[in-house]
mmCIF file of C-alpha atoms and ligand atoms in Angstrom:
data_model
loop_
_atom_site.group_PDB
_atom_site.id
_atom_site.type_symbol
_atom_site.label_atom_id
_atom_site.label_comp_id
_atom_site.label_asym_id
_atom_site.label_seq_id
_atom_site.Cartn_x
_atom_site.Cartn_y
_atom_site.Cartn_z
ATOM 1 C CA MET A 1349 112.291 77.955 110.130
ATOM 2 C CA ASP A 1350 109.783 75.301 109.085
ATOM 3 C CA LEU A 1351 108.104 76.861 106.084
ATOM 4 C CA ASP A 1352 106.110 73.709 105.359
ATOM 5 C CA ILE A 1353 103.534 75.074 107.790
ATOM 6 C CA LEU A 1354 102.523 77.421 104.946
ATOM 7 C CA LYS A 1355 101.129 74.404 103.114
ATOM 8 C CA LYS A 1356 99.135 73.139 106.070
ATOM 9 C CA LYS A 1357 97.398 76.081 107.766
ATOM 10 C CA TYR A 1358 95.471 79.217 106.926
ATOM 11 C CA PHE A 1359 97.360 82.515 107.145
ATOM 12 C CA PHE A 1360 96.388 86.132 106.814
ATOM 13 C CA MET A 1361 99.370 88.324 105.931
ATOM 14 C CA PRO A 1362 99.113 92.052 106.555
ATOM 15 C CA ASP A 1363 100.961 94.235 104.080
ATOM 16 C CA ALA A 1364 104.233 95.553 105.426
ATOM 17 C CA THR A 1365 104.765 97.476 102.219
ATOM 18 C CA ARG A 1366 108.037 99.157 103.120
ATOM 19 C CA GLY A 1367 109.031 96.741 105.854
ATOM 20 C CA ALA A 1368 106.524 98.022 108.406
ATOM 21 C CA VAL A 1369 102.817 97.564 109.015
ATOM 22 C CA ARG A 1370 101.781 101.173 109.244
ATOM 23 C CA TYR A 1371 101.328 102.497 112.804
ATOM 24 C CA LEU A 1372 102.303 99.211 114.484
ATOM 25 C CA THR A 1373 105.509 98.216 116.194
ATOM 26 C CA THR A 1374 106.671 94.675 115.519
ATOM 27 C CA LYS A 1375 105.625 93.700 119.056
ATOM 28 C CA GLN A 1376 102.114 95.054 118.501
ATOM 29 C CA LEU A 1377 102.002 93.184 115.212
ATOM 30 C CA GLU A 1378 102.894 89.914 116.947
ATOM 31 C CA GLU A 1379 100.219 90.517 119.578
ATOM 32 C CA THR A 1380 97.490 90.562 116.917
ATOM 33 C CA GLY A 1381 98.294 86.901 116.242
ATOM 34 C CA THR A 1382 100.054 87.663 112.964
ATOM 35 C CA GLU A 1383 102.531 84.973 111.923
ATOM 36 C CA ALA A 1384 103.390 86.065 108.381
ATOM 37 C CA ILE A 1385 103.637 89.365 106.545
ATOM 38 C CA VAL A 1386 104.090 90.390 102.920
ATOM 39 C CA THR A 1387 106.458 93.144 101.843
ATOM 40 C CA ASN A 1388 106.574 95.040 98.607
ATOM 41 C CA THR A 1389 109.618 94.378 96.432
ATOM 42 C CA LEU A 1390 109.078 97.422 94.239
ATOM 43 C CA HIS A 1391 108.958 99.920 97.095
ATOM 44 C CA LEU A 1392 111.899 98.318 98.898
ATOM 45 C CA LEU A 1393 113.866 98.324 95.635
ATOM 46 C CA ILE A 1394 113.489 102.081 95.408
ATOM 47 C CA HIS A 1395 114.080 102.763 99.089
ATOM 48 C CA PRO A 1396 116.265 101.823 100.892
ATOM 49 C CA GLY A 1397 117.375 99.486 98.070
ATOM 50 C CA PRO A 1398 118.242 95.778 98.209
ATOM 51 C CA ASP A 1399 121.961 96.317 98.842
ATOM 52 C CA VAL A 1400 121.277 98.469 101.896
ATOM 53 C CA ILE A 1401 118.785 95.927 103.232
ATOM 54 C CA GLN A 1402 121.325 93.150 102.746
ATOM 55 C CA GLN A 1403 124.038 95.151 104.525
ATOM 56 C CA LEU A 1404 121.651 95.711 107.425
ATOM 57 C CA GLY A 1405 121.137 91.967 107.756
ATOM 58 C CA GLY A 1406 117.869 91.613 105.823
ATOM 59 C CA ILE A 1407 114.316 92.779 106.379
ATOM 60 C CA LYS A 1408 113.649 90.421 109.306
ATOM 61 C CA LYS A 1409 116.647 91.684 111.243
ATOM 62 C CA MET A 1410 115.704 95.289 110.465
ATOM 63 C CA MET A 1411 112.166 94.754 111.715
ATOM 64 C CA GLY A 1412 113.077 92.518 114.627
ATOM 65 C CA TRP A 1413 110.502 90.116 113.203
ATOM 66 C CA ASN A 1414 110.712 86.382 113.890
ATOM 67 C CA GLY A 1415 107.738 85.362 111.767
ATOM 68 C CA ILE A 1416 107.478 84.521 108.086
ATOM 69 C CA VAL A 1417 108.096 87.109 105.364
ATOM 70 C CA PHE A 1418 106.753 86.927 101.833
ATOM 71 C CA THR A 1419 107.987 89.275 99.141
ATOM 72 C CA ASP A 1420 105.861 89.896 96.101
ATOM 73 C CA SER A 1421 107.729 90.107 92.800
ATOM 74 C CA GLY A 1422 107.017 93.807 92.355
ATOM 75 C CA GLY A 1423 105.105 93.098 89.143
ATOM 76 C CA PHE A 1424 101.561 93.831 90.289
ATOM 77 C CA GLN A 1425 102.319 97.282 91.686
ATOM 78 C CA LEU A 1426 104.731 98.234 88.924
ATOM 79 C CA PHE A 1427 102.531 97.169 86.043
ATOM 80 C CA SER A 1428 99.438 98.803 87.476
ATOM 81 C CA LEU A 1429 101.423 102.037 87.932
ATOM 82 C CA LEU A 1430 102.722 101.792 84.359
ATOM 83 C CA HIS A 1431 99.403 100.767 82.787
ATOM 84 C CA SER A 1432 97.607 103.636 84.533
ATOM 85 C CA LYS A 1433 100.439 105.954 83.388
ATOM 86 C CA LYS A 1434 101.078 107.138 86.947
ATOM 87 C CA TRP A 1435 104.712 106.121 86.433
ATOM 88 C CA LYS A 1436 106.783 106.416 83.258
ATOM 89 C CA GLY A 1437 108.248 103.297 81.714
ATOM 90 C CA LYS A 1438 107.353 100.285 79.647
ATOM 91 C CA VAL A 1439 106.688 96.593 79.964
ATOM 92 C CA HIS A 1440 108.569 94.435 77.463
ATOM 93 C CA ASP A 1441 109.429 90.783 76.862
ATOM 94 C CA ASN A 1442 112.325 90.995 79.277
ATOM 95 C CA GLY A 1443 110.395 92.608 82.162
ATOM 96 C CA ALA A 1444 109.944 96.344 82.666
ATOM 97 C CA THR A 1445 112.061 99.471 82.490
ATOM 98 C CA PHE A 1446 110.777 102.381 84.529
ATOM 99 C CA ARG A 1447 111.620 105.612 86.258
ATOM 100 C CA SER A 1448 110.904 106.227 89.883
ATOM 101 C CA PRO A 1449 108.971 109.500 90.094
ATOM 102 C CA LYS A 1450 110.557 110.478 93.421
ATOM 103 C CA GLU A 1451 114.272 110.577 92.636
ATOM 104 C CA GLY A 1452 114.070 110.015 88.883
ATOM 105 C CA ASN A 1453 116.340 106.945 88.804
ATOM 106 C CA THR A 1454 115.825 104.383 86.070
ATOM 107 C CA TYR A 1455 115.388 100.717 87.020
ATOM 108 C CA GLU A 1456 115.009 97.493 85.135
ATOM 109 C CA LEU A 1457 112.997 94.676 86.633
ATOM 110 C CA THR A 1458 113.580 91.333 84.929
ATOM 111 C CA PRO A 1459 112.683 87.826 86.096
ATOM 112 C CA GLU A 1460 116.274 87.333 87.218
ATOM 113 C CA SER A 1461 116.710 90.706 88.917
ATOM 114 C CA SER A 1462 113.390 90.251 90.709
ATOM 115 C CA ILE A 1463 114.740 87.054 92.288
ATOM 116 C CA ASP A 1464 118.083 88.697 93.158
ATOM 117 C CA ILE A 1465 116.289 91.614 94.845
ATOM 118 C CA GLN A 1466 114.036 89.307 96.883
ATOM 119 C CA ILE A 1467 117.049 87.253 97.988
ATOM 120 C CA LYS A 1468 118.798 90.423 99.162
ATOM 121 C CA ILE A 1469 115.674 91.611 100.991
ATOM 122 C CA GLY A 1470 115.918 88.339 102.872
ATOM 123 C CA SER A 1471 112.340 87.092 102.723
ATOM 124 C CA ASP A 1472 111.375 83.464 103.319
ATOM 125 C CA VAL A 1473 109.067 83.056 100.353
ATOM 126 C CA LEU A 1474 109.691 84.564 96.937
ATOM 127 C CA VAL A 1475 107.247 85.201 94.113
ATOM 128 C CA THR A 1476 108.078 84.983 90.398
ATOM 129 C CA LEU A 1477 107.666 88.023 88.163
ATOM 130 C CA ASP A 1478 104.395 87.832 86.247
ATOM 131 C CA ASP A 1479 102.784 89.842 83.479
ATOM 132 C CA CYS A 1480 99.946 91.402 85.396
ATOM 133 C CA ARG A 1481 97.435 93.450 83.405
ATOM 134 C CA ASP A 1482 94.051 95.079 83.776
ATOM 135 C CA THR A 1483 90.765 93.270 84.400
ATOM 136 C CA ASN A 1484 88.814 93.237 81.147
ATOM 137 C CA LEU A 1485 91.388 91.793 78.776
ATOM 138 C CA SER A 1486 90.592 90.536 75.304
ATOM 139 C CA ARG A 1487 91.242 86.846 74.768
ATOM 140 C CA LYS A 1488 94.406 87.689 72.823
ATOM 141 C CA GLU A 1489 95.760 89.986 75.535
ATOM 142 C CA ALA A 1490 95.049 87.389 78.206
ATOM 143 C CA GLU A 1491 96.841 84.718 76.157
ATOM 144 C CA GLN A 1492 99.871 86.991 75.770
ATOM 145 C CA SER A 1493 99.900 87.682 79.495
ATOM 146 C CA VAL A 1494 99.815 83.942 80.254
ATOM 147 C CA GLU A 1495 102.612 83.105 77.787
ATOM 148 C CA ARG A 1496 104.849 85.831 79.178
ATOM 149 C CA THR A 1497 104.033 84.839 82.763
ATOM 150 C CA LEU A 1498 105.042 81.230 81.976
ATOM 151 C CA LYS A 1499 108.311 82.269 80.295
ATOM 152 C CA TRP A 1500 109.199 84.554 83.192
ATOM 153 C CA ALA A 1501 108.265 81.907 85.772
ATOM 154 C CA TYR A 1502 110.606 79.462 84.056
ATOM 155 C CA ARG A 1503 113.413 82.043 84.031
ATOM 156 C CA CYS A 1504 112.835 82.855 87.723
ATOM 157 C CA LYS A 1505 112.942 79.205 88.717
ATOM 158 C CA ASN A 1506 116.042 78.568 86.612
ATOM 159 C CA HIS A 1507 117.820 81.564 88.121
ATOM 160 C CA PHE A 1508 116.753 80.700 91.676
ATOM 161 C CA ASP A 1509 118.071 77.142 91.288
ATOM 162 C CA LYS A 1510 121.244 77.779 89.274
ATOM 163 C CA GLU A 1511 122.456 81.119 90.653
ATOM 164 C CA HIS A 1512 121.276 80.817 94.236
ATOM 165 C CA GLY A 1513 121.219 77.042 94.774
ATOM 166 C CA GLY A 1514 117.427 76.798 95.138
ATOM 167 C CA THR A 1515 115.656 75.881 98.358
ATOM 168 C CA SER A 1516 118.341 73.479 99.549
ATOM 169 C CA LYS A 1517 120.965 76.236 99.710
ATOM 170 C CA THR A 1518 118.864 79.293 100.553
ATOM 171 C CA GLY A 1519 116.217 77.697 102.774
ATOM 172 C CA LYS A 1520 113.683 79.833 100.900
ATOM 173 C CA LEU A 1521 110.599 78.799 98.975
ATOM 174 C CA LEU A 1522 109.701 79.959 95.484
ATOM 175 C CA THR A 1523 106.067 80.473 94.493
ATOM 176 C CA CYS A 1524 104.605 81.467 91.137
ATOM 177 C CA VAL A 1525 101.634 83.447 89.868
ATOM 178 C CA VAL A 1526 98.719 82.102 87.852
ATOM 179 C CA GLN A 1527 97.376 84.587 85.301
ATOM 180 C CA GLY A 1528 94.624 84.266 82.689
ATOM 181 C CA ALA A 1529 92.321 87.191 83.482
ATOM 182 C CA ASN A 1530 88.626 86.269 83.350
ATOM 183 C CA TYR A 1531 89.151 83.153 81.213
ATOM 184 C CA SER A 1532 88.849 80.054 83.356
ATOM 185 C CA ASP A 1533 90.374 77.785 80.703
ATOM 186 C CA LEU A 1534 93.436 80.063 80.528
ATOM 187 C CA ARG A 1535 93.716 80.012 84.316
ATOM 188 C CA ALA A 1536 93.615 76.212 84.196
ATOM 189 C CA TYR A 1537 96.185 76.084 81.389
ATOM 190 C CA CYS A 1538 98.518 78.517 83.173
ATOM 191 C CA ALA A 1539 98.287 76.499 86.400
ATOM 192 C CA LYS A 1540 99.013 73.200 84.610
ATOM 193 C CA GLU A 1541 102.059 74.618 82.813
ATOM 194 C CA LEU A 1542 103.426 76.112 86.048
ATOM 195 C CA VAL A 1543 103.000 72.754 87.794
ATOM 196 C CA LYS A 1544 105.206 71.219 85.080
ATOM 197 C CA ILE A 1545 107.986 73.689 86.004
ATOM 198 C CA GLY A 1546 107.366 72.949 89.690
ATOM 199 C CA PHE A 1547 106.965 75.478 92.502
ATOM 200 C CA ASP A 1548 106.430 75.506 96.256
ATOM 201 C CA GLY A 1549 103.222 77.444 95.873
ATOM 202 C CA TYR A 1550 100.706 78.866 93.427
ATOM 203 C CA ASN A 1551 99.312 82.363 93.768
ATOM 204 C CA PHE A 1552 96.156 83.620 92.101
ATOM 205 C CA GLY A 1553 97.276 86.832 90.374
ATOM 206 C CA GLY A 1554 95.590 89.746 88.707
ATOM 207 C CA TYR A 1555 92.267 91.041 89.889
ATOM 208 C CA VAL A 1556 90.344 88.875 92.325
ATOM 209 C CA VAL A 1557 87.044 90.711 92.102
ATOM 210 C CA ASP A 1558 85.014 91.609 89.011
ATOM 211 C CA SER A 1559 83.665 95.050 88.126
ATOM 212 C CA ASP A 1560 80.761 94.472 90.548
ATOM 213 C CA GLY A 1561 83.169 93.698 93.387
ATOM 214 C CA GLU A 1562 82.294 89.976 93.324
ATOM 215 C CA LEU A 1563 85.005 87.398 93.925
ATOM 216 C CA VAL A 1564 85.936 85.613 90.673
ATOM 217 C CA VAL A 1565 85.027 82.192 92.044
ATOM 218 C CA GLU A 1566 85.040 80.314 88.730
ATOM 219 C CA GLU A 1567 88.537 81.454 87.719
ATOM 220 C CA MET A 1568 89.862 80.762 91.222
ATOM 221 C CA SER A 1569 88.403 77.250 91.166
ATOM 222 C CA ALA A 1570 90.011 76.625 87.758
ATOM 223 C CA MET A 1571 93.410 77.252 89.334
ATOM 224 C CA ILE A 1572 92.814 75.156 92.455
ATOM 225 C CA GLU A 1573 91.584 72.188 90.403
ATOM 226 C CA ASN A 1574 94.863 72.077 88.505
ATOM 227 C CA ILE A 1575 97.508 72.325 91.229
ATOM 228 C CA PRO A 1576 98.704 69.785 93.811
ATOM 229 C CA LYS A 1577 96.791 69.617 97.100
ATOM 230 C CA ASP A 1578 99.804 69.835 99.398
ATOM 231 C CA THR A 1579 101.099 73.228 98.340
ATOM 232 C CA ILE A 1580 100.804 76.942 99.143
ATOM 233 C CA LYS A 1581 97.591 78.344 97.649
ATOM 234 C CA TYR A 1582 97.664 82.105 97.949
ATOM 235 C CA ALA A 1583 94.693 84.266 96.980
ATOM 236 C CA MET A 1584 96.567 87.534 96.477
ATOM 237 C CA GLY A 1585 94.630 90.581 97.538
ATOM 238 C CA VAL A 1586 91.699 88.667 99.115
ATOM 239 C CA GLY A 1587 90.076 90.492 100.771
ATOM 240 C CA LYS A 1588 86.888 91.223 102.663
ATOM 241 C CA PRO A 1589 86.171 88.791 105.535
ATOM 242 C CA GLU A 1590 83.339 87.116 103.594
ATOM 243 C CA ASP A 1591 85.624 86.748 100.540
ATOM 244 C CA ILE A 1592 88.327 85.083 102.654
ATOM 245 C CA LEU A 1593 85.766 82.523 103.801
ATOM 246 C CA LYS A 1594 84.655 81.962 100.191
ATOM 247 C CA ALA A 1595 88.257 81.604 98.961
ATOM 248 C CA ALA A 1596 89.031 79.187 101.808
ATOM 249 C CA GLU A 1597 86.056 77.090 100.720
ATOM 250 C CA ILE A 1598 87.458 76.969 97.177
ATOM 251 C CA GLY A 1599 90.754 75.703 98.608
ATOM 252 C CA PHE A 1600 92.995 78.738 99.186
ATOM 253 C CA ASN A 1601 94.936 79.009 102.435
ATOM 254 C CA LEU A 1602 96.848 82.313 102.263
ATOM 255 C CA PHE A 1603 95.377 85.777 102.060
ATOM 256 C CA ASP A 1604 96.415 89.417 102.200
ATOM 257 C CA THR A 1605 94.717 92.745 101.680
ATOM 258 C CA VAL A 1606 95.440 96.394 102.307
ATOM 259 C CA LEU A 1607 91.805 96.819 103.402
ATOM 260 C CA VAL A 1608 92.420 95.803 107.011
ATOM 261 C CA THR A 1609 94.909 98.515 107.817
ATOM 262 C CA ARG A 1610 93.610 101.119 105.357
ATOM 263 C CA ASN A 1611 90.042 100.822 106.611
ATOM 264 C CA ALA A 1612 91.252 101.076 110.207
ATOM 265 C CA ARG A 1613 92.909 104.370 109.396
ATOM 266 C CA HIS A 1614 89.646 105.641 107.906
ATOM 267 C CA GLY A 1615 87.657 104.516 110.930
ATOM 268 C CA THR A 1616 85.931 101.567 109.225
ATOM 269 C CA LEU A 1617 86.090 98.682 111.666
ATOM 270 C CA TYR A 1618 85.228 95.010 111.402
ATOM 271 C CA THR A 1619 83.258 93.610 114.321
ATOM 272 C CA SER A 1620 81.371 90.426 115.174
ATOM 273 C CA GLU A 1621 78.184 92.431 114.536
ATOM 274 C CA GLY A 1622 79.222 93.873 111.180
ATOM 275 C CA VAL A 1623 81.027 96.994 110.029
ATOM 276 C CA LEU A 1624 81.276 99.923 112.448
ATOM 277 C CA ARG A 1625 82.111 103.483 111.397
ATOM 278 C CA ILE A 1626 83.817 105.086 114.330
ATOM 279 C CA LYS A 1627 83.750 108.567 112.800
ATOM 280 C CA ASN A 1628 79.928 108.661 112.769
ATOM 281 C CA SER A 1629 78.486 111.281 115.125
ATOM 282 C CA ASP A 1630 76.467 108.672 117.084
ATOM 283 C CA MET A 1631 79.798 107.274 118.361
ATOM 284 C CA GLY A 1632 80.555 110.502 120.240
ATOM 285 C CA LEU A 1633 79.002 109.324 123.520
ATOM 286 C CA ASP A 1634 79.146 105.559 123.021
ATOM 287 C CA LYS A 1635 80.860 104.007 126.025
ATOM 288 C CA ARG A 1636 80.990 100.470 124.605
ATOM 289 C CA PRO A 1637 84.169 98.950 123.156
ATOM 290 C CA VAL A 1638 84.452 98.624 119.374
ATOM 291 C CA ASP A 1639 83.571 94.930 119.647
ATOM 292 C CA ILE A 1640 82.359 93.355 122.881
ATOM 293 C CA ASN A 1641 83.598 89.968 121.648
ATOM 294 C CA CYS A 1642 87.151 91.138 120.936
ATOM 295 C CA ASN A 1643 90.017 90.811 123.348
ATOM 296 C CA CYS A 1644 92.486 93.177 121.678
ATOM 297 C CA GLU A 1645 94.247 96.046 123.437
ATOM 298 C CA CYS A 1646 91.866 98.534 121.816
ATOM 299 C CA CYS A 1647 88.639 96.777 122.835
ATOM 300 C CA LYS A 1648 89.853 95.857 126.347
ATOM 301 C CA ASN A 1649 90.741 99.422 127.288
ATOM 302 C CA TYR A 1650 88.952 102.072 125.276
ATOM 303 C CA SER A 1651 85.451 103.246 124.412
ATOM 304 C CA ARG A 1652 84.091 103.986 120.964
ATOM 305 C CA ALA A 1653 83.608 107.589 122.117
ATOM 306 C CA TYR A 1654 87.274 108.015 123.017
ATOM 307 C CA LEU A 1655 88.422 106.496 119.720
ATOM 308 C CA HIS A 1656 85.894 108.685 117.850
ATOM 309 C CA HIS A 1657 87.312 111.766 119.534
ATOM 310 C CA MET A 1658 90.913 110.790 118.820
ATOM 311 C CA LEU A 1659 90.315 109.904 115.171
ATOM 312 C CA LYS A 1660 88.379 113.131 114.573
ATOM 313 C CA ASN A 1661 91.471 114.945 115.839
ATOM 314 C CA GLU A 1662 93.862 112.768 113.836
ATOM 315 C CA GLU A 1663 95.668 111.427 116.868
ATOM 316 C CA ALA A 1664 98.204 108.815 115.750
ATOM 317 C CA THR A 1665 97.362 106.700 118.808
ATOM 318 C CA ALA A 1666 93.882 106.106 117.375
ATOM 319 C CA LEU A 1667 95.388 104.846 114.137
ATOM 320 C CA THR A 1668 97.505 102.381 116.099
ATOM 321 C CA LEU A 1669 94.603 101.133 118.233
ATOM 322 C CA LEU A 1670 92.177 100.793 115.331
ATOM 323 C CA THR A 1671 94.770 98.955 113.221
ATOM 324 C CA ILE A 1672 95.370 96.592 116.153
ATOM 325 C CA HIS A 1673 91.639 95.933 116.350
ATOM 326 C CA ASN A 1674 91.041 95.283 112.634
ATOM 327 C CA LEU A 1675 94.068 93.047 112.341
ATOM 328 C CA THR A 1676 93.067 91.089 115.454
ATOM 329 C CA PHE A 1677 89.597 90.625 113.951
ATOM 330 C CA TYR A 1678 91.168 89.139 110.795
ATOM 331 C CA GLN A 1679 93.564 86.917 112.728
ATOM 332 C CA ASN A 1680 90.655 85.616 114.813
ATOM 333 C CA LEU A 1681 88.801 84.788 111.599
ATOM 334 C CA ILE A 1682 91.876 82.812 110.469
ATOM 335 C CA ALA A 1683 92.225 81.132 113.877
ATOM 336 C CA LYS A 1684 88.612 79.949 113.527
ATOM 337 C CA LEU A 1685 89.389 78.506 110.075
ATOM 338 C CA ASN A 1686 92.369 76.716 111.614
ATOM 339 C CA GLY A 1687 90.162 75.380 114.398
ATOM 340 C CA ASP A 1688 92.343 77.114 116.998
ATOM 341 C CA ILE A 1689 89.436 78.964 118.643
HETATM 342 ZN ZN1 ZN B 794 89.351 94.639 119.212
#
């Protein structure tokens, strides 16, 4: 697989958290125009576990998916669960030790184990473990997060190259995460230091919107200005359609967000005329498609009224159709950025 394409085009990656985009078959996923997905290392670590995935031939074989698969490092989800005290465990200089609330097993996630797990999952693009914290960090906390992120990135790269033979042996790419919270100079410093280690891509980590929900444009620019042009530039967790366009203008080319699929399930739909709430009572007799300008299976065949009725009655078919629509809307936005339509 030619992964260099990831450095040349725009991609939107839906979240296949546990190796599935919720409510879609892999064929339906392909039909939305999706070419790459991102899976969640932490959730796959807990179930079914990396050894099981490896025995089953890897996540792509399991899904019957021929496109590109990213794995995150597991850090973002784990650290936010630990910092918010939803899960028990602690973050330390060597990674994190934690207990899964479901079956009570104890796990240790280190830079090295994070790489091993991602290799076993069988993704195409790996992400280094980073020290991801909350939004409003003090300068000192942000500096600590950057230093740890750099140390862990170095350890990940070293392990990937020495234990697994790097890209030449595995055919996989390794990307890293730029931290630095709301301090643009720290973002710039972190990016520069990571470039010295050398990665296939640079991902903007931490929170991408401020407390007012505004994209952190200045911090994102500080990263872009300090990394090579011909590389993967992933704005993790971006976001709303207008934020994707803004991030693309800054220089990012990869995006993902849970909003697309989550909003679909709640009946919040993206259309060429703005956001549509299919659960609203005025949809009950509306014979029009969700979006007259959309060519997806949902818009070609069904009325707003029918979808309204199904969603009100929690029919799983509605969740499938609405997810297909929202994802198609996003992939069309990306196709426009690529100049394909
Ligand atoms: Zn549609």
